[in-house]
Tab-separated table of C-alpha atoms in Angstrom:
chain	number	residue	atom	x	y	z
A	1	MET	CA	-0.135	-0.071	0.129
A	2	PHE	CA	1.161	3.608	-0.884
A	3	HIS	CA	0.841	6.055	2.029
A	4	ILE	CA	0.244	9.553	-0.215
A	5	TYR	CA	0.695	12.987	0.771
A	6	CYS	CA	-2.122	15.030	-0.534
A	7	PRO	CA	-0.920	18.280	-1.502
A	8	HIS	CA	-4.298	19.807	-1.101
A	9	CYS	CA	-5.145	18.360	2.267
A	10	GLY	CA	-1.810	18.752	3.630
A	11	GLU	CA	-1.736	15.321	5.133
A	12	TYR	CA	-0.869	11.598	4.291
A	13	ARG	CA	-3.550	9.172	3.317
A	14	GLU	CA	-3.857	5.509	2.331
A	15	GLU	CA	-3.854	4.662	-1.078
A	16	GLU	CA	-7.662	3.468	-1.136
A	17	GLU	CA	-8.698	7.371	-1.124
A	18	PHE	CA	-6.618	7.432	-4.311
A	19	HIS	CA	-6.683	6.932	-8.024
A	20	PRO	CA	-3.960	6.725	-10.518
A	21	ALA	CA	-4.918	8.534	-13.769
A	22	GLY	CA	-1.933	7.746	-16.036
A	23	GLN	CA	0.970	9.623	-17.318
A	24	ALA	CA	1.404	13.290	-16.223
A	25	HIS	CA	2.447	16.411	-17.874
A	26	ILE	CA	0.391	14.991	-21.421
A	27	ALA	CA	-0.667	18.651	-22.790
A	28	ARG	CA	-3.426	18.431	-25.521
A	29	PRO	CA	-2.070	19.681	-29.048
A	30	LEU	CA	-3.291	23.316	-29.301
A	31	ASP	CA	-4.612	23.155	-32.695
A	32	PRO	CA	-5.804	19.141	-33.355
A	33	GLU	CA	-6.777	20.087	-36.652
A	34	ALA	CA	-3.093	20.558	-37.588
A	35	CYS	CA	-1.694	17.399	-36.205
A	36	SER	CA	-0.453	14.646	-38.489
A	37	ASP	CA	-2.046	11.130	-37.702
A	38	LYS	CA	1.325	10.265	-36.170
A	39	GLU	CA	1.141	13.178	-33.590
A	40	TRP	CA	-2.588	12.667	-32.906
A	41	GLY	CA	-2.236	9.092	-32.245
A	42	GLU	CA	0.875	9.227	-30.011
A	43	TYR	CA	-1.036	12.345	-27.988
A	44	LEU	CA	-3.966	9.937	-27.569
A	45	PHE	CA	-2.397	6.377	-27.038
A	46	PHE	CA	1.153	6.365	-26.437
A	47	ARG	CA	2.474	6.177	-23.036
A	48	LYS	CA	5.771	5.971	-21.301
A	49	ASN	CA	6.532	3.067	-19.561
A	50	PRO	CA	9.962	3.577	-17.846
A	51	ARG	CA	11.475	1.225	-15.425
A	52	GLY	CA	12.389	3.838	-13.008
A	53	LEU	CA	11.301	7.296	-12.293
A	54	HIS	CA	7.904	8.153	-13.676
A	55	HIS	CA	5.486	11.433	-13.318
A	56	GLU	CA	2.280	10.454	-12.694
A	57	LEU	CA	-1.390	11.872	-12.496
A	58	TRP	CA	-3.367	10.951	-9.361
A	59	VAL	CA	-6.847	12.026	-7.987
A	60	HIS	CA	-7.519	12.432	-4.242
A	61	ALA	CA	-10.873	10.545	-5.136
A	62	ALA	CA	-12.475	9.914	-1.753
A	63	GLY	CA	-10.764	12.937	-0.334
A	64	CYS	CA	-10.582	16.534	-1.578
A	65	ARG	CA	-11.454	15.108	-5.390
A	66	LYS	CA	-8.713	17.199	-6.770
A	67	PHE	CA	-5.853	16.027	-9.037
A	68	PHE	CA	-2.000	16.265	-8.442
A	69	ASN	CA	1.207	15.092	-9.955
A	70	MET	CA	3.753	12.269	-8.353
A	71	THR	CA	7.145	11.373	-9.183
A	72	ARG	CA	7.291	7.681	-8.258
A	73	ASP	CA	10.237	5.052	-8.885
A	74	THR	CA	8.278	2.067	-10.743
A	75	GLN	CA	10.946	-0.448	-9.722
A	76	THR	CA	11.084	0.153	-6.025
A	77	TYR	CA	7.839	2.033	-5.801
A	78	GLU	CA	9.209	4.961	-3.590
A	79	ILE	CA	6.925	8.135	-3.731
A	80	LYS	CA	9.820	10.799	-4.558
A	81	GLU	CA	7.590	13.713	-4.495
A	82	VAL	CA	4.197	14.910	-5.008
A	83	TYR	CA	3.142	18.689	-6.524
A	84	LYS	CA	0.566	20.202	-7.513
A	85	ILE	CA	-0.738	20.575	-11.328
A	86	GLY	CA	1.117	23.395	-13.198
A	87	GLU	CA	4.224	22.936	-11.025
A	88	GLN	CA	7.154	21.249	-12.591
A	89	PRO	CA	8.943	18.146	-10.586
A	90	SER	CA	12.137	18.787	-8.961
A	91	VAL	CA	13.136	15.208	-9.243
A	92	VAL	CA	13.452	13.932	-12.674
A	93	ALA	CA	15.508	11.353	-14.656
A	94	GLU	CA	18.769	11.603	-15.773
B	1	MET	CA	6.319	18.987	-20.838
B	2	SER	CA	3.891	22.262	-20.115
B	3	ASP	CA	0.516	21.964	-18.796
B	4	ASN	CA	-2.297	23.988	-19.868
B	5	VAL	CA	-2.995	26.011	-16.855
B	6	ALA	CA	-3.768	29.344	-17.661
B	7	VAL	CA	-7.600	29.660	-17.183
B	8	GLU	CA	-8.769	33.103	-18.220
B	9	GLU	CA	-10.817	34.960	-15.715
B	10	GLN	CA	-14.471	34.885	-16.991
B	11	ALA	CA	-16.784	37.608	-16.661
B	12	PRO	CA	-19.271	37.267	-14.124
B	13	ALA	CA	-22.416	36.168	-15.624
B	14	PRO	CA	-25.516	37.435	-13.977
B	15	ALA	CA	-27.336	35.159	-11.505
B	16	THR	CA	-30.502	34.182	-13.326
B	17	VAL	CA	-30.745	30.852	-11.613
B	18	ALA	CA	-33.871	29.009	-10.897
B	19	ILE	CA	-34.239	27.887	-7.572
B	20	MET	CA	-36.955	26.172	-5.633
B	21	ASP	CA	-38.028	25.267	-2.300
B	22	GLN	CA	-36.977	21.381	-2.345
B	23	ARG	CA	-39.252	20.697	0.719
B	24	PRO	CA	-42.779	19.221	0.105
B	25	GLY	CA	-45.796	20.920	1.743
B	26	PRO	CA	-46.634	19.994	5.251
B	27	GLU	CA	-49.209	17.404	4.254
B	28	ILE	CA	-46.370	15.203	2.707
B	29	ALA	CA	-44.135	13.909	5.434
B	30	GLY	CA	-40.280	13.986	4.544
B	31	GLU	CA	-38.938	10.400	4.547
B	32	SER	CA	-35.138	10.023	5.421
B	33	PRO	CA	-32.828	7.669	3.682
B	34	LEU	CA	-33.075	5.419	6.898
B	35	HIS	CA	-36.635	5.709	6.862
B	36	HIS	CA	-37.323	2.123	6.471
B	37	ALA	CA	-35.068	1.179	9.483
B	38	ASP	CA	-37.392	2.515	11.937
B	39	LEU	CA	-34.995	4.082	14.139
B	40	ASP	CA	-37.381	5.868	16.279
B	41	SER	CA	-39.074	2.461	17.116
B	42	LEU	CA	-35.697	0.805	17.752
B	43	ALA	CA	-34.892	4.027	20.063
B	44	LYS	CA	-37.954	2.955	22.182
B	45	GLN	CA	-37.401	-0.959	22.444
B	46	GLY	CA	-33.748	-1.254	21.876
B	47	LYS	CA	-31.208	-1.550	24.644
B	48	ARG	CA	-30.300	1.678	26.358
B	49	GLN	CA	-26.701	0.624	27.426
B	50	GLY	CA	-23.886	0.123	25.008
B	51	GLY	CA	-20.327	1.452	23.804
B	52	VAL	CA	-21.681	2.834	20.792
B	53	HIS	CA	-24.611	5.371	20.259
B	54	LEU	CA	-26.458	6.285	16.760
B	55	ARG	CA	-28.569	9.133	15.955
B	56	GLU	CA	-29.844	10.194	12.746
B	57	ASN	CA	-29.996	13.677	11.907
B	58	LYS	CA	-32.152	13.609	9.309
B	59	LEU	CA	-33.980	16.032	6.636
B	60	LEU	CA	-31.279	18.867	7.389
B	61	GLY	CA	-30.345	20.981	4.264
B	62	HIS	CA	-27.026	20.293	2.791
B	63	LEU	CA	-25.623	22.990	0.342
B	64	THR	CA	-22.196	22.280	-1.547
B	65	LEU	CA	-20.744	25.866	-1.715
B	66	ARG	CA	-17.875	26.081	-4.589
B	67	CYS	CA	-16.072	29.469	-4.890
B	68	ASN	CA	-12.688	31.062	-4.710
B	69	GLN	CA	-11.261	31.455	-1.626
B	70	SER	CA	-8.799	34.270	-2.592
B	71	ASN	CA	-12.027	36.359	-3.611
B	72	SER	CA	-12.499	38.346	-0.648
B	73	GLU	CA	-15.976	39.730	-1.950
B	74	GLN	CA	-17.441	36.335	-1.822
B	75	LEU	CA	-15.880	35.417	1.587
B	76	ALA	CA	-17.626	38.555	2.725
B	77	ALA	CA	-20.858	37.482	1.182
B	78	VAL	CA	-20.636	34.195	2.847
B	79	VAL	CA	-20.343	36.124	6.275
B	80	ARG	CA	-23.398	38.213	5.403
B	81	VAL	CA	-25.667	35.282	4.854
B	82	LEU	CA	-24.394	32.548	7.086
B	83	ASP	CA	-23.054	35.058	10.059
B	84	VAL	CA	-20.199	32.767	10.168
B	85	ALA	CA	-16.646	32.353	7.819
B	86	LEU	CA	-15.385	29.812	5.942
B	87	PRO	CA	-12.886	27.871	6.945
B	88	LEU	CA	-10.038	28.418	4.877
B	89	GLN	CA	-7.646	25.962	6.397
B	90	PRO	CA	-7.583	22.314	4.769
B	91	LEU	CA	-9.660	19.688	6.783
B	92	THR	CA	-11.456	22.352	9.370
B	93	SER	CA	-15.120	23.236	10.148
B	94	VAL	CA	-16.720	25.793	11.984
B	95	GLU	CA	-20.058	25.603	13.694
B	96	LYS	CA	-21.960	28.594	14.663
B	97	GLY	CA	-25.826	28.129	16.109
B	98	ASP	CA	-27.558	25.938	13.793
B	99	VAL	CA	-25.199	26.005	10.759
B	100	SER	CA	-22.035	24.367	10.409
B	101	ILE	CA	-19.496	24.439	7.515
B	102	ARG	CA	-16.980	21.920	6.454
B	103	TRP	CA	-13.936	22.544	4.356
B	104	MET	CA	-14.013	19.892	1.752
B	105	SER	CA	-11.372	20.930	-1.069
B	106	PRO	CA	-9.636	24.373	-1.377
B	107	ASP	CA	-12.756	25.579	-3.406
B	108	GLU	CA	-15.701	23.576	-1.771
B	109	TRP	CA	-17.537	23.361	1.386
B	110	LEU	CA	-20.470	21.593	2.928
B	111	ILE	CA	-22.723	23.943	4.774
B	112	ILE	CA	-25.374	22.253	6.695
B	113	VAL	CA	-28.478	24.069	7.931
B	114	PRO	CA	-31.812	22.757	9.530
B	115	GLY	CA	-33.870	21.686	6.815
B	116	GLU	CA	-36.327	24.447	6.753
B	117	LYS	CA	-33.885	27.140	6.232
B	118	ALA	CA	-32.116	25.702	3.440
B	119	PHE	CA	-34.279	27.369	0.617
B	120	GLU	CA	-34.101	30.585	2.652
B	121	VAL	CA	-30.168	30.451	3.089
B	122	GLU	CA	-30.129	29.359	-0.745
B	123	SER	CA	-32.099	32.504	-1.895
B	124	ARG	CA	-29.939	34.725	0.242
B	125	PHE	CA	-26.492	33.493	-1.171
B	126	ARG	CA	-28.342	34.272	-4.821
B	127	ASP	CA	-28.734	37.634	-3.969
B	128	GLU	CA	-25.452	38.180	-2.157
B	129	MET	CA	-22.941	36.677	-3.560
B	130	GLU	CA	-21.252	37.798	-6.981
B	131	GLY	CA	-18.809	36.374	-9.598
B	132	HIS	CA	-17.818	32.891	-10.443
B	133	TYR	CA	-19.281	30.509	-7.870
B	134	SER	CA	-21.812	27.359	-7.586
B	135	LEU	CA	-24.308	26.610	-4.893
B	136	VAL	CA	-25.940	23.211	-5.189
B	137	ASN	CA	-28.646	21.866	-2.809
B	138	SER	CA	-27.852	18.224	-2.262
B	139	SER	CA	-29.905	17.806	0.633
B	140	GLY	CA	-31.865	14.724	-0.815
B	141	GLY	CA	-28.883	13.227	-1.555
B	142	SER	CA	-27.316	12.419	1.907
B	143	THR	CA	-27.982	12.309	5.581
B	144	VAL	CA	-26.209	12.870	8.754
B	145	LEU	CA	-25.339	10.076	11.648
B	146	GLU	CA	-24.472	11.273	14.928
B	147	LEU	CA	-21.734	8.289	16.574
B	148	SER	CA	-20.807	8.576	20.377
B	149	GLY	CA	-20.112	6.597	23.143
B	150	ASN	CA	-16.871	4.964	24.858
B	151	ASN	CA	-16.433	2.491	22.029
B	152	VAL	CA	-17.017	4.745	19.155
B	153	VAL	CA	-13.386	5.118	18.048
B	154	ASP	CA	-13.248	1.350	18.131
B	155	MET	CA	-15.726	1.287	15.937
B	156	LEU	CA	-14.436	3.669	13.595
B	157	LYS	CA	-11.415	2.099	13.297
B	158	LYS	CA	-12.718	-0.809	11.885
B	159	SER	CA	-14.310	0.882	9.377
B	160	THR	CA	-11.863	3.901	8.114
B	161	PRO	CA	-8.121	3.917	7.619
B	162	ILE	CA	-7.870	7.643	9.004
B	163	ASP	CA	-5.949	7.937	12.040
B	164	LEU	CA	-8.157	9.097	14.928
B	165	HIS	CA	-5.804	9.781	17.710
B	166	PRO	CA	-6.894	12.968	19.044
B	167	LYS	CA	-3.178	14.582	18.477
B	168	GLU	CA	-4.019	13.833	14.710
B	169	PHE	CA	-7.698	14.172	14.717
B	170	PRO	CA	-8.613	17.013	16.975
B	171	VAL	CA	-12.218	18.095	17.935
B	172	GLY	CA	-13.321	20.144	14.636
B	173	LYS	CA	-11.283	18.366	11.993
B	174	VAL	CA	-13.421	17.318	9.075
B	175	VAL	CA	-12.267	14.613	6.479
B	176	SER	CA	-13.604	13.319	3.356
B	177	THR	CA	-12.717	9.491	3.443
B	178	VAL	CA	-13.802	5.885	2.932
B	179	PHE	CA	-15.891	4.560	5.246
B	180	ALA	CA	-16.183	0.416	4.580
B	181	LYS	CA	-15.409	1.139	0.868
B	182	SER	CA	-18.230	3.643	0.430
B	183	THR	CA	-17.542	7.485	1.183
B	184	ALA	CA	-18.147	9.469	4.085
B	185	ILE	CA	-17.434	12.522	5.583
B	186	ILE	CA	-16.420	12.201	9.252
B	187	ARG	CA	-15.883	15.311	11.470
B	188	ARG	CA	-15.121	15.034	15.137
B	189	THR	CA	-17.732	17.193	17.343
B	190	GLY	CA	-16.337	15.923	20.644
B	191	ASP	CA	-13.991	13.768	22.326
B	192	LYS	CA	-16.191	10.564	21.744
B	193	ARG	CA	-18.609	11.903	19.421
B	194	PHE	CA	-17.988	12.032	15.589
B	195	GLU	CA	-20.543	13.059	12.909
B	196	LEU	CA	-20.829	11.060	9.552
B	197	VAL	CA	-22.171	12.444	6.302
B	198	ILE	CA	-22.977	9.806	4.333
B	199	ARG	CA	-24.593	9.065	0.730
B	200	ARG	CA	-28.238	8.306	0.401
B	201	SER	CA	-27.671	5.346	-1.735
B	202	PHE	CA	-25.398	4.230	0.804
B	203	ALA	CA	-27.413	4.786	3.914
B	204	ASP	CA	-28.745	1.405	4.011
B	205	TYR	CA	-25.176	-0.444	3.771
B	206	VAL	CA	-23.626	1.877	6.348
B	207	TRP	CA	-26.309	1.366	8.827
B	208	LEU	CA	-25.896	-2.466	8.487
B	209	TRP	CA	-22.252	-1.964	8.834
B	210	ILE	CA	-22.435	0.063	12.066
B	211	GLN	CA	-24.764	-2.611	13.281
B	212	ASP	CA	-22.017	-5.256	12.583
B	213	ALA	CA	-19.273	-3.451	13.402
B	214	SER	CA	-20.678	-2.255	17.042
B	215	ARG	CA	-22.140	-5.665	17.783
B	216	GLU	CA	-18.939	-6.327	20.371
B	217	TYR	CA	-19.834	-2.869	22.312
B	218	GLY	CA	-23.430	-2.754	21.919
B	219	LEU	CA	-25.370	-0.235	19.787
B	220	VAL	CA	-27.637	1.934	20.991
B	221	VAL	CA	-30.034	3.992	18.867
B	222	ASP	CA	-31.135	7.269	19.971
B	223	ALA	CA	-34.049	9.314	18.817
């Protein structure tokens, strides 16, 4: 079980209250019409699956229902940091 | 790697919202989500000794307010309507007279007022509040359970992963969390007294769960 710090509630809660929402920092193309099929397909379907640091989007589903980002090591399951939407991670893979 | 977060400030729309008094006339008796459990009869017939006491505070007015906590005009309008300020600290609540406000999220509060006052409070909000906000009367969607007694913490520990130690969970703290896999808003109103706001559709399930979880301590239903 993860023990996750919610940056909006300001305290640790059990994983049971949260839902993962996939990879973080996926910006929707500003002009979808101008995208090639390859660009649009990669935006919609292609996700990273790293062994190591991964930036993820989570939602505090049973709590404040706000989304936030988490940097997590997929190998050790260690949560490196959580940060709010719009902020940039301070822990990044080399 | 950039998030599109720049949200343009919208021009305030005129408050032309149709609101209605959700309470039926006096000829129609309101029924709480636990009407079928007949708690009033259980309170008369059931036992009077036990470690967990349960009371349903039914048919209250539940108002969900969403607004911008950095908008001082909106905060002032809330004080004009409710005579008490929104709790801006996360996981806190305030209570004054028959009005109580719970922090739900950085831009959301749950206001509970007596059922007969809900329409009046809602109407006054429409008059006083300006700008971009949302107020929803969700009275029919949830009910309030009051749990107390010497073993109330033991019973809650079986039901929720929240740390209920008084250091971590002082009187007045409010959390929205999971309660026996369903969701509940739990607030501590006293040393051995808690308030649960539960969903209407889960009311029967939670009632059955509480009966089972309190069996070893003895459950007393209060009217």
